[in-house]
Amino acid sequence: MKKSVKISVPREVLLVEIERRCLDPQCGERVRLGLTKAEARAYRGFSCERCQRWHDDRLTRNDIPDWWEEMEGMRDEG
């Protein structure tokens, strides 16, 4: 008798999607990121998928949904 194995993948709701461009002039790749609430709180930059370079970054006022009051402090920064 075979034992069935259940695989459980926890899901989180994406709250924001941001788009950035690689800052390397030789690359310039468009990078789209979907962030959960926890990821948005911790967001400090991104890695370009094409050239693998890291770019320091912060979320701006325009990246944050109007209804997300918890991030209101960020709205004043950007």
N, CA, C and O of each residue as an XYZ file, in Angstrom:
312
protein
N       0.832     -1.186      0.000
C       0.000      0.000      0.000
C       0.878      1.251      0.000
O       1.808      1.366      0.798
N       0.580      2.171     -0.887
C       1.336      3.419     -0.959
C       0.767      4.438      0.012
O      -0.446      4.579      0.167
N       1.664      5.127      0.643
C       1.263      6.207      1.535
C       1.218      7.498      0.725
O       2.183      7.820      0.032
N       0.136      8.228      0.799
C       0.074      9.485      0.052
C       0.716     10.600      0.873
O       0.542     10.702      2.087
N       1.448     11.412      0.166
C       2.151     12.526      0.808
C       1.473     13.812      0.370
O       1.290     14.056     -0.823
N       1.111     14.614      1.324
C       0.493     15.909      1.026
C       1.551     16.990      1.084
O       2.340     17.063      2.026
N       1.555     17.811      0.083
C       2.467     18.954      0.068
C       1.629     20.201      0.300
O       0.653     20.457     -0.405
N       2.023     20.950      1.278
C       1.298     22.173      1.607
C       2.210     23.373      1.381
O       3.305     23.451      1.937
N       1.746     24.299      0.564
C       2.500     25.512      0.285
C       1.713     26.688      0.857
O       0.624     27.000      0.375
N       2.258     27.337      1.880
C       1.533     28.481      2.443
C       1.426     29.607      1.427
O       2.367     29.880      0.681
N       0.294     30.241      1.407
C       0.062     31.346      0.477
C      -0.092     32.639      1.249
O      -0.659     32.679      2.340
N       0.432     33.695      0.647
C       0.259     35.031      1.216
C      -0.286     35.927      0.112
O       0.057     35.767     -1.059
N      -1.121     36.852      0.491
C      -1.704     37.767     -0.480
C      -0.681     38.832     -0.853
O      -0.075     39.462      0.015
N      -0.497     39.024     -2.157
C       0.373     40.114     -2.610
C      -0.375     41.416     -2.424
O      -1.536     41.538     -2.813
N       0.286     42.374     -1.837
C      -0.360     43.653     -1.581
C       0.103     44.744     -2.524
O      -0.664     45.643     -2.867
N       1.335     44.668     -2.937
C       1.836     45.676     -3.869
C       2.675     44.995     -4.945
O       3.335     43.983     -4.710
N       2.624     45.581     -6.113
C       3.510     45.163     -7.187
C       4.262     46.409     -7.629
O       3.651     47.440     -7.908
N       5.578     46.316     -7.692
C       6.373     47.473     -8.089
C       7.185     47.128     -9.330
O       7.470     45.964     -9.612
N       7.540     48.155    -10.045
C       8.367     47.976    -11.232
C       9.570     48.900    -11.115
O       9.433     50.086    -10.814
N      10.724     48.352    -11.351
C      11.963     49.114    -11.319
C      12.769     48.803    -12.569
O      12.454     47.860    -13.294
N      13.798     49.586    -12.824
C      14.747     49.322    -13.907
C      16.122     49.141    -13.292
O      16.482     49.824    -12.334
N      16.881     48.219    -13.850
C      18.255     48.035    -13.429
C      18.998     49.343    -13.706
O      18.850     49.935    -14.776
N      19.778     49.775    -12.755
C      20.473     51.054    -12.877
C      21.767     50.970    -13.671
O      22.378     51.994    -13.977
N      22.186     49.761    -14.005
C      23.386     49.592    -14.824
C      23.059     50.017    -16.253
O      22.164     49.435    -16.866
N      23.759     51.020    -16.808
C      23.453     51.524    -18.148
C      23.589     50.467    -19.240
O      22.956     50.582    -20.290
N      24.395     49.451    -19.011
C      24.548     48.399    -20.016
C      23.438     47.352    -19.927
O      23.297     46.521    -20.824
N      22.661     47.389    -18.863
C      21.593     46.407    -18.680
C      20.221     47.067    -18.877
O      19.570     46.863    -19.902
N      19.794     47.854    -17.891
C      18.513     48.558    -17.987
C      17.286     47.658    -17.967
O      16.194     48.102    -18.320
N      17.443     46.411    -17.566
C      16.338     45.446    -17.543
C      15.197     45.937    -16.654
O      15.434     46.515    -15.593
N      13.966     45.706    -17.089
C      12.787     46.025    -16.286
C      12.586     44.882    -15.292
O      12.584     43.710    -15.670
N      12.417     45.235    -14.025
C      12.236     44.250    -12.964
C      10.893     44.518    -12.303
O      10.640     45.622    -11.822
N      10.038     43.511    -12.281
C       8.739     43.630    -11.620
C       8.744     42.735    -10.396
O       9.121     41.565    -10.465
N       8.320     43.300     -9.272
C       8.316     42.569     -8.004
C       6.934     42.608     -7.370
O       6.319     43.671     -7.278
N       6.453     41.474     -6.941
C       5.232     41.393     -6.158
C       5.621     41.195     -4.713
O       6.383     40.279     -4.401
N       5.118     42.029     -3.824
C       5.522     41.982     -2.417
C       4.329     41.725     -1.508
O       3.258     42.305     -1.689
N       4.526     40.856     -0.539
C       3.539     40.679      0.517
C       3.728     41.813      1.521
O       4.656     42.613      1.397
N       2.862     41.877      2.492
C       2.969     42.928      3.501
C       4.311     42.827      4.235
O       4.988     43.835      4.436
N       4.688     41.620      4.629
C       5.960     41.432      5.351
C       7.145     41.804      4.461
O       8.093     42.435      4.928
N       7.100     41.427      3.207
C       8.191     41.755      2.286
C       8.274     43.251      2.033
O       9.368     43.803      1.917
N       7.126     43.908      1.947
C       7.118     45.361      1.727
C       7.733     46.085      2.922
O       8.459     47.065      2.754
N       7.441     45.602      4.125
C       8.023     46.225      5.324
C       9.542     46.101      5.318
O      10.246     47.016      5.744
N      10.044     44.967      4.834
C      11.484     44.690      4.866
C      12.206     45.120      3.595
O      13.430     45.007      3.524
N      11.493     45.604      2.603
C      12.081     45.905      1.296
C      13.173     46.969      1.393
O      12.950     48.062      1.913
N      14.345     46.631      0.888
C      15.471     47.573      0.894
C      16.214     47.571     -0.433
O      17.254     48.216     -0.564
N      15.687     46.848     -1.422
C      16.334     46.826     -2.718
C      15.972     45.589     -3.513
O      15.162     44.768     -3.083
N      16.579     45.470     -4.666
C      16.273     44.352     -5.545
C      17.510     43.917     -6.310
O      18.468     44.673     -6.472
N      17.461     42.693     -6.769
C      18.519     42.138     -7.595
C      17.980     42.032     -9.023
O      16.890     41.503     -9.241
N      18.730     42.525     -9.971
C      18.332     42.456    -11.370
C      18.362     40.991    -11.806
O      19.347     40.292    -11.572
N      17.304     40.539    -12.426
C      17.223     39.148    -12.858
C      18.192     38.846    -14.003
O      18.633     37.708    -14.165
N      18.515     39.847    -14.778
C      19.383     39.629    -15.942
C      20.869     39.669    -15.582
O      21.603     38.731    -15.892
N      21.318     40.744    -14.932
C      22.750     40.896    -14.658
C      23.129     40.535    -13.222
O      24.311     40.512    -12.878
N      22.131     40.253    -12.387
C      22.337     39.826    -10.994
C      22.913     40.913    -10.082
O      23.349     40.605     -8.973
N      22.926     42.162    -10.517
C      23.431     43.248     -9.660
C      22.374     43.636     -8.628
O      21.176     43.632     -8.911
N      22.841     43.969     -7.435
C      21.964     44.428     -6.358
C      21.848     45.942     -6.418
O      22.834     46.643     -6.644
N      20.635     46.440     -6.213
C      20.382     47.878     -6.182
C      19.628     48.215     -4.904
O      18.535     47.700     -4.663
N      20.222     49.089     -4.079
C      19.527     49.577     -2.891
C      18.324     50.386     -3.360
O      18.408     51.127     -4.339
N      17.208     50.241     -2.657
C      15.979     50.918     -3.065
C      15.040     50.986     -1.873
O      15.185     50.227     -0.915
N      14.108     51.867     -1.929
C      13.046     52.011     -0.925
C      11.722     52.156     -1.645
O      11.669     52.594     -2.794
N      10.659     51.785     -0.961
C       9.331     52.020     -1.514
C       9.029     53.509     -1.409
O       9.442     54.170     -0.456
N       8.321     54.020     -2.376
C       7.943     55.433     -2.379
C       6.451     55.573     -2.119
O       5.722     54.582     -2.073
N       6.020     56.769     -1.955
C       4.605     57.086     -1.741
C       3.739     56.472     -2.850
O       2.644     55.978     -2.578
N       4.217     56.500     -4.073
C       3.442     55.971     -5.193
C       3.389     54.445     -5.227
O       2.532     53.877     -5.904
N       4.278     53.781     -4.519
C       4.308     52.316     -4.493
C       3.297     51.734     -3.516
O       2.917     50.570     -3.637
N       2.863     52.530     -2.554
C       2.050     52.039     -1.448
C       0.579     52.352     -1.700
O       0.234     53.494     -2.006
N      -0.296     51.347     -1.575
C      -1.728     51.610     -1.771
C      -2.251     52.626     -0.754
O      -1.804     52.650      0.393
N      -3.188     53.454     -1.177
C      -3.765     54.471     -0.292
C      -4.373     53.873      0.974
O      -4.329     54.489      2.039
N      -4.939     52.677      0.856
C      -5.620     52.068      1.995
C      -4.676     51.456      3.012
O      -5.121     51.014      4.071
N      -3.401     51.421      2.721
C      -2.457     50.754      3.619
C      -1.948     51.736      4.660
O      -0.838     52.256      4.546
N      -2.753     51.985      5.659
C      -2.459     52.978      6.685
C      -1.200     52.646      7.481
O      -0.490     53.551      7.920
N      -0.920     51.367      7.670
C       0.228     50.953      8.452
C       1.531     51.512      7.881
O       2.480     51.750      8.628
N       1.585     51.721      6.579
C       2.787     52.198      5.924
C       2.746     53.717      5.750
O       3.564     54.273      5.016
N       1.840     54.371      6.392
C       1.660     55.809      6.220
C       2.939     56.595      6.471
O       3.166     57.606      5.805
N       3.778     56.171      7.404
C       5.037     56.848      7.665
C       5.926     56.891      6.436
O       6.665     57.855      6.237
N       5.862     55.854      5.612
C       6.656     55.817      4.383
C       6.168     56.862      3.397
O       6.960     57.404      2.625
N       4.893     57.147      3.413
C       4.325     58.108      2.463
C       4.976     59.478      2.631
O       5.168     60.208      1.659
N       5.310     59.814      3.865
C       5.905     61.121      4.125
C       7.341     61.198      3.638
O       7.845     62.290      3.374
N       8.021     60.034      3.511
C       9.414     60.006      3.102
C       9.599     60.158      1.603
O      10.601     60.718      1.158
N       8.650     59.669      0.819
C       8.898     59.629     -0.610
C       7.895     60.352     -1.371
O       7.971     60.407     -2.598
